[in-house]
Short mmCIF file of C-alpha atoms in Angstrom, two decimals:
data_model
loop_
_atom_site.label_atom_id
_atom_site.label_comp_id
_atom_site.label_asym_id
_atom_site.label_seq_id
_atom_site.Cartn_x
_atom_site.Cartn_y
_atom_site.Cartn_z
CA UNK A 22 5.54 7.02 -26.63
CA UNK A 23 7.12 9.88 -24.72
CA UNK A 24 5.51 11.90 -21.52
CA UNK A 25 6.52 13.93 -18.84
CA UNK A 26 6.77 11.72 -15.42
CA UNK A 27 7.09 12.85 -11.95
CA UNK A 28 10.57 11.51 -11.08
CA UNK A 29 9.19 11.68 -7.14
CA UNK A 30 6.26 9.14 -7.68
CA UNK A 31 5.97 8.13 -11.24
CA UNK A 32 2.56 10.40 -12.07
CA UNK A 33 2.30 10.86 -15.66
CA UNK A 34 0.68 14.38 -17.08
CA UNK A 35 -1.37 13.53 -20.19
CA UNK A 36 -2.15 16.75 -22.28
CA UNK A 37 -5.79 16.00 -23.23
CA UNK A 38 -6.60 15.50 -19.61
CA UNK A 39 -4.84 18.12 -17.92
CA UNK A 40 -5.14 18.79 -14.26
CA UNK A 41 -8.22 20.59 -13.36
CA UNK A 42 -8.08 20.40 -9.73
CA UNK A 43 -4.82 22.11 -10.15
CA UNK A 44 -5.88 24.66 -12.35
CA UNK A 45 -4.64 22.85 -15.65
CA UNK A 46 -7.23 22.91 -18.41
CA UNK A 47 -7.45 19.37 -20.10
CA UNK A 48 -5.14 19.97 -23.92
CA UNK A 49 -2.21 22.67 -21.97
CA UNK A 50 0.24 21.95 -23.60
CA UNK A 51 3.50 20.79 -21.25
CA UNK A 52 5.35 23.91 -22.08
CA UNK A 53 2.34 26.28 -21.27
CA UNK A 54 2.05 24.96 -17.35
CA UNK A 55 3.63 27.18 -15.07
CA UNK A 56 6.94 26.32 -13.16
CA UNK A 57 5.09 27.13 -9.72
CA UNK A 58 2.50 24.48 -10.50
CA UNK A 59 3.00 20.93 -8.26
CA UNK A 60 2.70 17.49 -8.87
CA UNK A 61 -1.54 16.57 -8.05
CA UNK A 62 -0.17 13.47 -6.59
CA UNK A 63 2.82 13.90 -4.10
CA UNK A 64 3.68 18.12 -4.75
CA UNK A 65 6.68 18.07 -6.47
CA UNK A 66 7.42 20.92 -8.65
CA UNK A 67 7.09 21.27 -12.61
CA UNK A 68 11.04 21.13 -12.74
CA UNK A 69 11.03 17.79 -10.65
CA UNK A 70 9.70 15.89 -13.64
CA UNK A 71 11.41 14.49 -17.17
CA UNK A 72 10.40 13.07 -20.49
CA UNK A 73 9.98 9.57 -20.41
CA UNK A 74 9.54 6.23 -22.93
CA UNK A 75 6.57 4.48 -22.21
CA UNK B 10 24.82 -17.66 -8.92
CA UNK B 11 23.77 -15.81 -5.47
CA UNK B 12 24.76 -17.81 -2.96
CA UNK B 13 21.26 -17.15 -0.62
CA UNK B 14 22.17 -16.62 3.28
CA UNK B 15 19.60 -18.68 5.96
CA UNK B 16 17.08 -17.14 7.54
CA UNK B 17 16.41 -17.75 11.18
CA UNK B 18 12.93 -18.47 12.57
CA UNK B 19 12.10 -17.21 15.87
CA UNK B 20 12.97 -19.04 18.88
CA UNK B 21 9.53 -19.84 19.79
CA UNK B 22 8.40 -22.03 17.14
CA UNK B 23 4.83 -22.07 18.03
CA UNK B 24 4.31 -17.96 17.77
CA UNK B 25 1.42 -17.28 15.58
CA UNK B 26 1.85 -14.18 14.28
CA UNK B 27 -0.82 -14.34 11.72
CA UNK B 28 -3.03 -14.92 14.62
CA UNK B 29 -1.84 -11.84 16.52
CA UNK B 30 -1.85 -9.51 14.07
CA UNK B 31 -5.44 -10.16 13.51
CA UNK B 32 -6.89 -9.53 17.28
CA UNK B 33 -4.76 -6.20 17.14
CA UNK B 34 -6.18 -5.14 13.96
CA UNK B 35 -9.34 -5.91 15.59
CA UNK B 36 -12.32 -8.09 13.95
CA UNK B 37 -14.37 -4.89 13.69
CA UNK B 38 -17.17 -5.75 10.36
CA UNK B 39 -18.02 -1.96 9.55
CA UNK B 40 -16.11 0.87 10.98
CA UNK B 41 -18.06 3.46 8.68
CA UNK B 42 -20.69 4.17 10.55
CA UNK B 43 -18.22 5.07 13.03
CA UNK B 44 -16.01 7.39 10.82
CA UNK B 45 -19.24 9.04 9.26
CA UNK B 46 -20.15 10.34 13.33
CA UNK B 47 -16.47 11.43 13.75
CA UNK B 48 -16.15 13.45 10.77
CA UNK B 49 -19.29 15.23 11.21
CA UNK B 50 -18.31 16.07 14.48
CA UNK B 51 -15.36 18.22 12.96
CA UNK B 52 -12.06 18.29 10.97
CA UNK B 53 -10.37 17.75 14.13
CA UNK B 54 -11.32 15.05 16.41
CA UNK B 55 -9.35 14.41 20.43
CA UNK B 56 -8.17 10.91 20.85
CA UNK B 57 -7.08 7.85 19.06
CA UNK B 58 -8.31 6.16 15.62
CA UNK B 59 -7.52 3.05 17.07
CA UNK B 60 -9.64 3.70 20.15
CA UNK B 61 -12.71 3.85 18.77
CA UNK B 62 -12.79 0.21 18.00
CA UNK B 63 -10.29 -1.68 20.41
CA UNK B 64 -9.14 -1.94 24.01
CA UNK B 65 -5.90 -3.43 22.89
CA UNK B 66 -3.36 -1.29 23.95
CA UNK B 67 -0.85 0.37 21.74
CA UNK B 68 2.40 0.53 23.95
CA UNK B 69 4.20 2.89 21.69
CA UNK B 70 1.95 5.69 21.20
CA UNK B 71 -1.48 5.41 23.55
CA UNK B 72 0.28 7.65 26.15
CA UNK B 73 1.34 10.65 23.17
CA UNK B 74 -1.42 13.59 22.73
CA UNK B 75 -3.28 12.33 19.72
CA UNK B 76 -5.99 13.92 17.37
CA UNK B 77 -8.10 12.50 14.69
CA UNK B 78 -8.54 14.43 11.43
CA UNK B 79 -11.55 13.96 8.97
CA UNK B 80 -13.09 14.96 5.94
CA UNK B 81 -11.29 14.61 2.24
CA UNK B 82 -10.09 18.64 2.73
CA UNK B 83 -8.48 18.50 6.23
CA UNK B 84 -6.31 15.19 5.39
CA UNK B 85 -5.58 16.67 2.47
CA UNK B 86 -4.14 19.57 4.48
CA UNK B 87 -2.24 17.01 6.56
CA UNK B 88 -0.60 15.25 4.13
CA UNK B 89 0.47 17.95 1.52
CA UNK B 90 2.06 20.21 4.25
CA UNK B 91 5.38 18.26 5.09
CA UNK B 92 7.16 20.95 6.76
CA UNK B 93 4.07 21.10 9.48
CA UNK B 94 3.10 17.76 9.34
CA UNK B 95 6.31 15.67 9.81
CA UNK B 96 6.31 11.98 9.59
CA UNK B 97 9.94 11.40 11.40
CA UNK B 98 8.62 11.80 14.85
CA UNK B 99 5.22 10.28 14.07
CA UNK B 100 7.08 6.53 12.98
CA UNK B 101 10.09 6.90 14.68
CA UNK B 102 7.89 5.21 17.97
CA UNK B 103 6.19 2.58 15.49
CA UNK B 104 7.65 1.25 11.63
CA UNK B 105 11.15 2.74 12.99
CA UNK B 106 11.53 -0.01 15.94
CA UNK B 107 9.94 -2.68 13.49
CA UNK B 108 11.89 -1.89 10.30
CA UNK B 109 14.22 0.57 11.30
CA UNK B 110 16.04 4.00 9.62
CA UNK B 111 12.94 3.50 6.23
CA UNK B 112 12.08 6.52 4.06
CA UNK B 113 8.46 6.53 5.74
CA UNK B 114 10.48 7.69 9.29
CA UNK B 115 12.70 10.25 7.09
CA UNK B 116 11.61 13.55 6.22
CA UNK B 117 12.52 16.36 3.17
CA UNK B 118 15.50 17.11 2.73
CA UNK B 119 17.49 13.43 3.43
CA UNK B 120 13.17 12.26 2.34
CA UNK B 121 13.53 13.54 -0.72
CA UNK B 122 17.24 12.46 -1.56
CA UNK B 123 15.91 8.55 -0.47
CA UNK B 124 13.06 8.72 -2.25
CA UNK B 125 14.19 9.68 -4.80
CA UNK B 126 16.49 6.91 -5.72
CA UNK B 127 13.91 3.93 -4.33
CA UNK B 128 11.40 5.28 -6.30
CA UNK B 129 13.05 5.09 -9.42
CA UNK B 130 13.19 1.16 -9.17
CA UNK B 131 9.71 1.24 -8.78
CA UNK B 132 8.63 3.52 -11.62
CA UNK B 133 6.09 2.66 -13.52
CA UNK B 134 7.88 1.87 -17.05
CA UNK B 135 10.07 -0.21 -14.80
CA UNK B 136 7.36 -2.15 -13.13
CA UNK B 137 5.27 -2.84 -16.37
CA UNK B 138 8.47 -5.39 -17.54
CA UNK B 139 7.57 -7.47 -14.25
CA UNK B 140 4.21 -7.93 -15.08
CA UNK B 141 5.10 -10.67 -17.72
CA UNK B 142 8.36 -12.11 -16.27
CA UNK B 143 7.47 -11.87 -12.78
CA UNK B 144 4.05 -11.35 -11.69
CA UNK B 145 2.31 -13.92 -14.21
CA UNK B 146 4.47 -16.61 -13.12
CA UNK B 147 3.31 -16.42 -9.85
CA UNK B 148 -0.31 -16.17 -10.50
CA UNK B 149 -0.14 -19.05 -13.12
CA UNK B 150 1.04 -21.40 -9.98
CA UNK B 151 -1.15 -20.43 -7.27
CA UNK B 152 -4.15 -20.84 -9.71
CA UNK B 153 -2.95 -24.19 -11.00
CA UNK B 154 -3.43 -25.43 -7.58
CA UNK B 155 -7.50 -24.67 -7.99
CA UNK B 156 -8.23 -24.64 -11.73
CA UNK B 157 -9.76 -28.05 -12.14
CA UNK B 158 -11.47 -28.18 -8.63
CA UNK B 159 -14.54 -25.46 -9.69
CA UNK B 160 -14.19 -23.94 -5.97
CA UNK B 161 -11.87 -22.17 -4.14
CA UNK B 162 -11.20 -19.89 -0.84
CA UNK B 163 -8.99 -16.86 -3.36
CA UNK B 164 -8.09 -15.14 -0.02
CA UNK B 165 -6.53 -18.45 1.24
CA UNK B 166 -5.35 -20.24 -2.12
CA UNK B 167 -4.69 -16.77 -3.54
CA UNK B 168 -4.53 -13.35 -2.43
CA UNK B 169 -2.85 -14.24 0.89
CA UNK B 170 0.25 -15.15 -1.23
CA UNK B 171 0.76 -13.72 -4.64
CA UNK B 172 1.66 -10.46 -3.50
CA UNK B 173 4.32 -12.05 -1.19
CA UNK B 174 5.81 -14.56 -3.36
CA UNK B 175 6.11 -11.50 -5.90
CA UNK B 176 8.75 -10.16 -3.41
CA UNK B 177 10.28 -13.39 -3.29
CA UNK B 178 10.49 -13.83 -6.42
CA UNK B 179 12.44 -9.97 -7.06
CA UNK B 180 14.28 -10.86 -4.34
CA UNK B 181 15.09 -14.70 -5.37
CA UNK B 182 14.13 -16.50 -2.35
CA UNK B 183 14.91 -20.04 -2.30
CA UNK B 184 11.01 -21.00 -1.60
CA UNK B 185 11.90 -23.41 1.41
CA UNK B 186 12.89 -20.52 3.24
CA UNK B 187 9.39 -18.83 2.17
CA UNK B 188 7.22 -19.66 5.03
CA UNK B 189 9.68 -18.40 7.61
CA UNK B 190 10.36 -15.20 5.41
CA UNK B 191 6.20 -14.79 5.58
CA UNK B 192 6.06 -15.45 9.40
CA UNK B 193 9.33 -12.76 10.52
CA UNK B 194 7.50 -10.00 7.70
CA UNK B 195 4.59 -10.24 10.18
CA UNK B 196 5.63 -10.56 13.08
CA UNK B 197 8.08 -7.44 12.96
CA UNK B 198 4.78 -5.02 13.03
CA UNK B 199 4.23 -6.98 16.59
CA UNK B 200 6.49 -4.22 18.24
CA UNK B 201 3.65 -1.91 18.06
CA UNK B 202 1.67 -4.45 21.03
CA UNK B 203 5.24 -5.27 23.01
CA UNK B 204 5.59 -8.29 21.63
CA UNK B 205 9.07 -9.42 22.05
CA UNK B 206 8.84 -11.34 19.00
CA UNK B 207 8.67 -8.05 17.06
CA UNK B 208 12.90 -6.73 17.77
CA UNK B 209 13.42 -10.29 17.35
CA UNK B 210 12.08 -10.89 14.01
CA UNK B 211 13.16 -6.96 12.88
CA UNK B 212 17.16 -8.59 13.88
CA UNK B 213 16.72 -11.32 11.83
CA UNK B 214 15.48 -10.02 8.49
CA UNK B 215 18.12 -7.51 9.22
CA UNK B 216 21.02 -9.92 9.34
CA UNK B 217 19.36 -11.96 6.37
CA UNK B 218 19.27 -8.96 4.13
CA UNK B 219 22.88 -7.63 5.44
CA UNK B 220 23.70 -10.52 4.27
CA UNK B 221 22.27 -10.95 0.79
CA UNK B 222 23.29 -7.09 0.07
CA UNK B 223 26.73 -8.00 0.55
CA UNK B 224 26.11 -11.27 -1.74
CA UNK B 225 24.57 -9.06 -4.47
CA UNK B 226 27.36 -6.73 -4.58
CA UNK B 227 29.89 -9.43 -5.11
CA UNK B 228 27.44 -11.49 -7.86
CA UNK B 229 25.29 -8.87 -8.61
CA UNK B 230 22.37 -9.99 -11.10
CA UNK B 231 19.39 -8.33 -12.73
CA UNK B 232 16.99 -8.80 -9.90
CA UNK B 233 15.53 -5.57 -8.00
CA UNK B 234 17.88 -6.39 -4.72
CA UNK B 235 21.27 -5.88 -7.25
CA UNK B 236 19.74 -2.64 -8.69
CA UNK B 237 19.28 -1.50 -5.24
CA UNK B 238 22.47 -2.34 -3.78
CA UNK B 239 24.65 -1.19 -6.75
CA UNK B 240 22.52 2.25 -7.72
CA UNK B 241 24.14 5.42 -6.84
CA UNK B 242 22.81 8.69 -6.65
CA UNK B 243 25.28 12.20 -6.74
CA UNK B 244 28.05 9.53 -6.89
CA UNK B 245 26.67 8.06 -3.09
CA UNK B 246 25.27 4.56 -2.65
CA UNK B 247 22.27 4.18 -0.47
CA UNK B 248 23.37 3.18 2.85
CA UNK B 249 23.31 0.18 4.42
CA UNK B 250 20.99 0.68 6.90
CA UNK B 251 18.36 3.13 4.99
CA UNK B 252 18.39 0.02 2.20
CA UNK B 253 18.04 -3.23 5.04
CA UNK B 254 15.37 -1.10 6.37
CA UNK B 255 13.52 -0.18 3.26
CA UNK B 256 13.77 -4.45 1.97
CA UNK B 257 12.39 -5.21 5.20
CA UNK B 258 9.56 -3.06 5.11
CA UNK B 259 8.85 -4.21 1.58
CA UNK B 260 7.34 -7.39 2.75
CA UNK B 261 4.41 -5.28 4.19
CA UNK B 262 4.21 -2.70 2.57
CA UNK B 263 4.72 -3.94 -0.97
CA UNK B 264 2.66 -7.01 0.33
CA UNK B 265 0.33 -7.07 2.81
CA UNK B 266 -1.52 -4.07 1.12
CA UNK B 267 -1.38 -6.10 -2.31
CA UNK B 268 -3.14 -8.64 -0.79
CA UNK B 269 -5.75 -6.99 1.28
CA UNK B 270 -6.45 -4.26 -1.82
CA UNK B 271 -6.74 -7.36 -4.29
CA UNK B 272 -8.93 -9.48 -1.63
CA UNK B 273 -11.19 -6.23 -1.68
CA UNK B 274 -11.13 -5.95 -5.62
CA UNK B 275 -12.66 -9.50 -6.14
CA UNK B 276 -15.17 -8.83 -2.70
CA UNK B 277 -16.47 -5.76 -4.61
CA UNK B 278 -17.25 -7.03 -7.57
CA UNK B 279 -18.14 -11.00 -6.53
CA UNK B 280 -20.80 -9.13 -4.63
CA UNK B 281 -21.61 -6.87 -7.40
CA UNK B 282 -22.12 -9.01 -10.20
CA UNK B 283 -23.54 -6.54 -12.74
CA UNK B 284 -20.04 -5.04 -11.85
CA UNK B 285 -18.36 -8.00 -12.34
CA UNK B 286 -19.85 -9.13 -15.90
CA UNK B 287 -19.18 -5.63 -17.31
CA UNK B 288 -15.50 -5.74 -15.98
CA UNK B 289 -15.35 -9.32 -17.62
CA UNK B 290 -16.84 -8.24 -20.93
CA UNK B 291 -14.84 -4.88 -20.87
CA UNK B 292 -11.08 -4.87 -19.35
CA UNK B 293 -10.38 -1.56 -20.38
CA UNK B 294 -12.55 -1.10 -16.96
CA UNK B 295 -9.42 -2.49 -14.80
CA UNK B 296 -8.33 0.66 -13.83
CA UNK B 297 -11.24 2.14 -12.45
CA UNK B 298 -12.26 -0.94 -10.85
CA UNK B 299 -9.13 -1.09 -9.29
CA UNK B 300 -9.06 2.80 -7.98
CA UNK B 301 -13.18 2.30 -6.84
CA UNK B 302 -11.95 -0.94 -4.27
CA UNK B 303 -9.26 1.10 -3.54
CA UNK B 304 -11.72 3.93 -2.42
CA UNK B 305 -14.20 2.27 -1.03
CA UNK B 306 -11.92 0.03 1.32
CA UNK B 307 -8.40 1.30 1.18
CA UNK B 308 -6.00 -1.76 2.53
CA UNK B 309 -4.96 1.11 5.46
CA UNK B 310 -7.69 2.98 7.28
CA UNK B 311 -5.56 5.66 9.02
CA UNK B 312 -1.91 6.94 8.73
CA UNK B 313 0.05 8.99 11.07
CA UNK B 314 1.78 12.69 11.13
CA UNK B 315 3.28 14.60 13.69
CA UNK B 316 2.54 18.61 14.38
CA UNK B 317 5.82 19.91 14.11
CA UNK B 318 4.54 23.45 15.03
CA UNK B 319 1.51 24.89 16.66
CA UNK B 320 -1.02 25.15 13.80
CA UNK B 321 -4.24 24.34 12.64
CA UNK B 322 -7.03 22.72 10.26
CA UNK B 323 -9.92 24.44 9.43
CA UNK B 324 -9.63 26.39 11.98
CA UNK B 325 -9.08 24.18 14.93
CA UNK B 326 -6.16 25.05 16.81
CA UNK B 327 -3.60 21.93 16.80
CA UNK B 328 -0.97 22.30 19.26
CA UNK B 329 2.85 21.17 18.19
CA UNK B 330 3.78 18.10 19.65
CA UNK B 331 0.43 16.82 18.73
CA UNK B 332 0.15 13.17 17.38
CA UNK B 333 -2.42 13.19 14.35
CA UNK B 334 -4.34 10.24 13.29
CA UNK B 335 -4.61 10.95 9.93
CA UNK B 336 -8.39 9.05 8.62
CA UNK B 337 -7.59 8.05 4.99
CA UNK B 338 -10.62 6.63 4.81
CA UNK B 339 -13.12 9.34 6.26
CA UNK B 340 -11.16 11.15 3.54
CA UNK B 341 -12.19 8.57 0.85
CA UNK B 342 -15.79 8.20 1.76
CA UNK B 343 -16.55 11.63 2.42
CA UNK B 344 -20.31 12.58 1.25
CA UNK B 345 -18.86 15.95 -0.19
CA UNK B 346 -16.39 14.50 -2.77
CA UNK B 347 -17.94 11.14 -3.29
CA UNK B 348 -21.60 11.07 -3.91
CA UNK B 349 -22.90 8.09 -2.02
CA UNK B 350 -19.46 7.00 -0.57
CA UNK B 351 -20.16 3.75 1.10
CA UNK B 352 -21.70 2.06 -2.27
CA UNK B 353 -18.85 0.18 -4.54
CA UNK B 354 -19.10 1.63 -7.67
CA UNK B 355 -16.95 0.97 -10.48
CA UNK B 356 -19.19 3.75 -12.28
CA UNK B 357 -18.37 6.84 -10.57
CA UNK B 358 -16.74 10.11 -11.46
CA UNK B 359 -13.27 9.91 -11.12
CA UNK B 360 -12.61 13.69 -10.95
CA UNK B 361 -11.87 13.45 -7.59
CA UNK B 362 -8.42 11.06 -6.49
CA UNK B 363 -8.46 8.53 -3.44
CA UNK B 364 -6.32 8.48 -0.86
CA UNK B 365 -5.69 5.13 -0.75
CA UNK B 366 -1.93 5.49 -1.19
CA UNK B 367 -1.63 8.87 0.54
CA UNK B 368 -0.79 12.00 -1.29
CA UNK B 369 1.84 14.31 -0.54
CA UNK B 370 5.98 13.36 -0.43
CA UNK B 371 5.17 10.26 1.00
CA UNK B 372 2.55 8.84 -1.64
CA UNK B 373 2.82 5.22 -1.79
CA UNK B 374 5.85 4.16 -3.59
CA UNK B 375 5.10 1.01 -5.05
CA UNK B 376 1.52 2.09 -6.20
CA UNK B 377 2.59 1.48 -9.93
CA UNK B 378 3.66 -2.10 -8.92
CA UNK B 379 0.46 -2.63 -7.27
CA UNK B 380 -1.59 -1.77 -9.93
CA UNK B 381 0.09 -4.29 -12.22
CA UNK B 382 -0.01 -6.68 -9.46
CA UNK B 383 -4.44 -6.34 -9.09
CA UNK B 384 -4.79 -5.94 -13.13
CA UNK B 385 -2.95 -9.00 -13.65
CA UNK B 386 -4.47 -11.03 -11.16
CA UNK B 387 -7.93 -9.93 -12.13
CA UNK B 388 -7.37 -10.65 -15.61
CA UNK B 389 -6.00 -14.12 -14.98
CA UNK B 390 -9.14 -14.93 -12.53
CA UNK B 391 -11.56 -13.55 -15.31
CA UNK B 392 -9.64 -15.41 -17.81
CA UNK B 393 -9.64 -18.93 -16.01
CA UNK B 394 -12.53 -18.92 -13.63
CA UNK B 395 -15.58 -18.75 -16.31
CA UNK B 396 -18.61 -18.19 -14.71
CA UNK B 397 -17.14 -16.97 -11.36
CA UNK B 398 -19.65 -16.24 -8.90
CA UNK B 399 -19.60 -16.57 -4.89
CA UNK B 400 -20.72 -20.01 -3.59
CA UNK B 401 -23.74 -19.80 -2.30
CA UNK B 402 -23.30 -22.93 0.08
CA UNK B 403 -20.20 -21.04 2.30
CA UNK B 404 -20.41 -17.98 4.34
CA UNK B 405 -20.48 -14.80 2.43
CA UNK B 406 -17.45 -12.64 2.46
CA UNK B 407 -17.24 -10.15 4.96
CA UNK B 408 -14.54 -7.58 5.52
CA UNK B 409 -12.92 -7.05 8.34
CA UNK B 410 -10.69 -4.53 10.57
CA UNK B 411 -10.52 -1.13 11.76
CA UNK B 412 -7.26 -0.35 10.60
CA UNK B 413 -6.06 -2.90 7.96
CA UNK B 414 -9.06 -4.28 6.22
CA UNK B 415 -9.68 -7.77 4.35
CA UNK B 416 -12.24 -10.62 4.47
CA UNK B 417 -10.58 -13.78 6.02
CA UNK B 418 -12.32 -15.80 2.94
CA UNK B 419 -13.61 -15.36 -0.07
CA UNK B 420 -15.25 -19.01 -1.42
CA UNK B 421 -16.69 -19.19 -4.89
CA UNK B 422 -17.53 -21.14 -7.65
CA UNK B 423 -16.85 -21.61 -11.37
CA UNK B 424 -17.11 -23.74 -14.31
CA UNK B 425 -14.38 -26.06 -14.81
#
């Protein structure tokens, strides 16, 4: 299965959940968030993340 | 085959740091009560953390300027704001002297380049394959010791040395040399009381991994050491120093918090047992078990950043220079984002995260390895200890510590 990780701390975004404390509804889809929107974990940004196998 | 280079033990064979490190992390049974007063006198609190519950001294920082800050919000504040709140200056007096130039005494932008690389050794696709060839291993041993007996102590027999061995085992470790590896790891963080067993255990892990590095990059294998010595990033290898640092604060950090989170996963729910049936009936409950100990009694009470600049938290002027004791855990038992804070419970909403491994640049790096680390040792204990319960004849568990928490024992009983 492929998702987009945070390459700064391995956080994982999973579409049905979203982030809603970052102002993500749960089922955005990936392409949808904006690029000024940060990592909930550790605050990278949007581009600081990559499709990954998991 | 790696040829594996000696490690020294200190010159005074007798040193107990084991013993040490537990009066400075102080024998203190419930420092919540404690926290609860701070934070509702404020987001910003004058003094030490580590004052509130000892009068052993800290040599390297008891003479700086120091605040507390408190409440989920404010250390929030603290730890997302890297450019105000620096962590360079506020380690360089503490885990710099014990492990030296590590990416916890760096900040953005040389942080980020570190990080960066580390972390993608310890990502969390990467750490799932050591569950099975690594981690499993190791638990099947230490439990064989118990199985057939129907008791044990799991801090003693267990928890005290999975975690550790783990490391060993990444880093192949000829186990002989274990117990000595075990006693230096420990007694490096002695710096922080002037022990002069501290520099003298920080040399020799330094020269042992110096060492092995150079071994690895002759033979180098498939074992996390190789990756690290041999990975480049922008066509640059990690340096020398930046990597001996990083393995030697491994040991602790990849470690001790293993063991004292994982001691606190099996205290919550031994003395929870409704908890601890549903968790055995339903492992897709791991997880949240896992994140609720870590909540409830994070393996590090209180972190530290530095106030680069004159600034401020909730409006309480902080002055630059300003050393801040950052309260992870008035942040993870706060009454406004955790209904109820001080009761373990596996149950609650999750909508809000814990702190437990920071948040922020510096988030816990191995985080991913830890959680494979607690899910597999709970499922092996649920597996093989039917009936698991705590033994009613001993002392019950009790945790311990204002700064790094675990219970010294945790005896129970099961059917054999």
């Amino acid at each position: 299965m492929k998702k987009w990780m945070c390459m700064n701390c391995g956080w994982i975004y999973e579409q049905e959940l979203g982030d809603p404390e970052g102002g993500i509804e749960p089922g955005t889809a990936w392409e949808d968030i904006p690029d000024d929107w940060k990592c909930p974990d550790c605050g990278s940004l949007k581009a600081e993340f990559d499709m990954v196998e998991i | 085959m790696t040829v594996m280079p000696r490690l020294e033990d200190l010159e005074d064979k007798s040193f107990d740091p084991f013993l040490i490190e537990k009066l400075s992390t102080g024998n203190c049974p419930d420092p919540y009560p404690r926290i609860h007063e701070l934070r509702a006198q404020g987001p910003v609190v004058e003094g030490s953390y580590r004052k509130q519950f000892t009068d052993v001294p800290d040599v390297q920082m008891g003479h700086l300027p120091q605040v507390m800050v408190l409440g989920y919000d404010a250390v929030m504040k603290v730890l997302t704001q890297p450019e105000i709140f620096r962590n360079k200056e506020a380690f360089e007096h503490n885990l710099g002297r014990s492990f030296g130039n590590t990416i916890t005494v760096m900040d953005a932008p040389i942080h980020t380049k570190y990080r960066k690389i580390f972390q993608k050794a310890f990502l969390p696709q990467v750490v799932a394959q050591w569950g099975e060839t690594v981690v499993d291993p190791v638990v099947n041993r230490l439990m064989g010791e118990f199985l057939d007996r129907g008791e044990a102590d799991l801090i003693e027999e267990f928890t005290h040395h999975y975690p550790f061995q783990v490391i060993y085992a990444q880093v192949e470790l000829d186990p002989a040399q274990a117990p000595v590896f075990h006693k230096l790891a420990i007694a490096q963080i002695l710096s922080s009381i002037g022990a002069p067993q501290g520099p003298e255990a920080s040399a020799k892990l330094g020269a042992f991994f110096g060492e092995l590095l150079a071994e690895k990059r002759r033979n180098p294998g498939t074992d996390l050491i190789s990756h690290l010595a041999t990975v480049e990033a922008d066509g640059e290898r990690l340096p020398d120093d930046v990597l001996i640092s990083f393995l030697r604060q491994l040991m602790n950090a990849g470690g001790d918090t293993t063991y004292r989170g994982t001691s606190v996963l099996l205290t919550g729910l031994l003395t929870h047992p409704d908890q601890l049936a549903a968790v055995t009936a339903d492992r897709s409950l791991i997880p949240q078990a896992i994140d609720e100990a870590l909540r409830w009694e994070g393996p590090v009470s209180s972190t530290f950043r530095y106030a680069a600049v004159d600034t401020e938290i909730e409006g309480v002027p902080i002055k630059a220079g300003t050393y801040i004791n950052t309260v992870l855990a008035s942040a993870n038992r706060d009454p406004r984002k955790f209904e109820n804070p001080d009761a373990f419970d596996i149950f609650r909403s999750r909508s809000t995260r814990h702190v437990a491994f920071a948040s922020g640049p510096h988030l816990c790096i191995g985080q991913h390895l830890a959680r494979v680390e607690m899910t597999r040792a709970l499922n092996a204990i649920l597996d093989k200890l039917p009936n698991l319960r705590i033994d009613p004849d001993k002392p019950a568990p009790q945790i311990k510590g204002h700064l790094l928490r675990v219970p010294d024992h945790l005896w129970v009983k099961f059917d054999r």
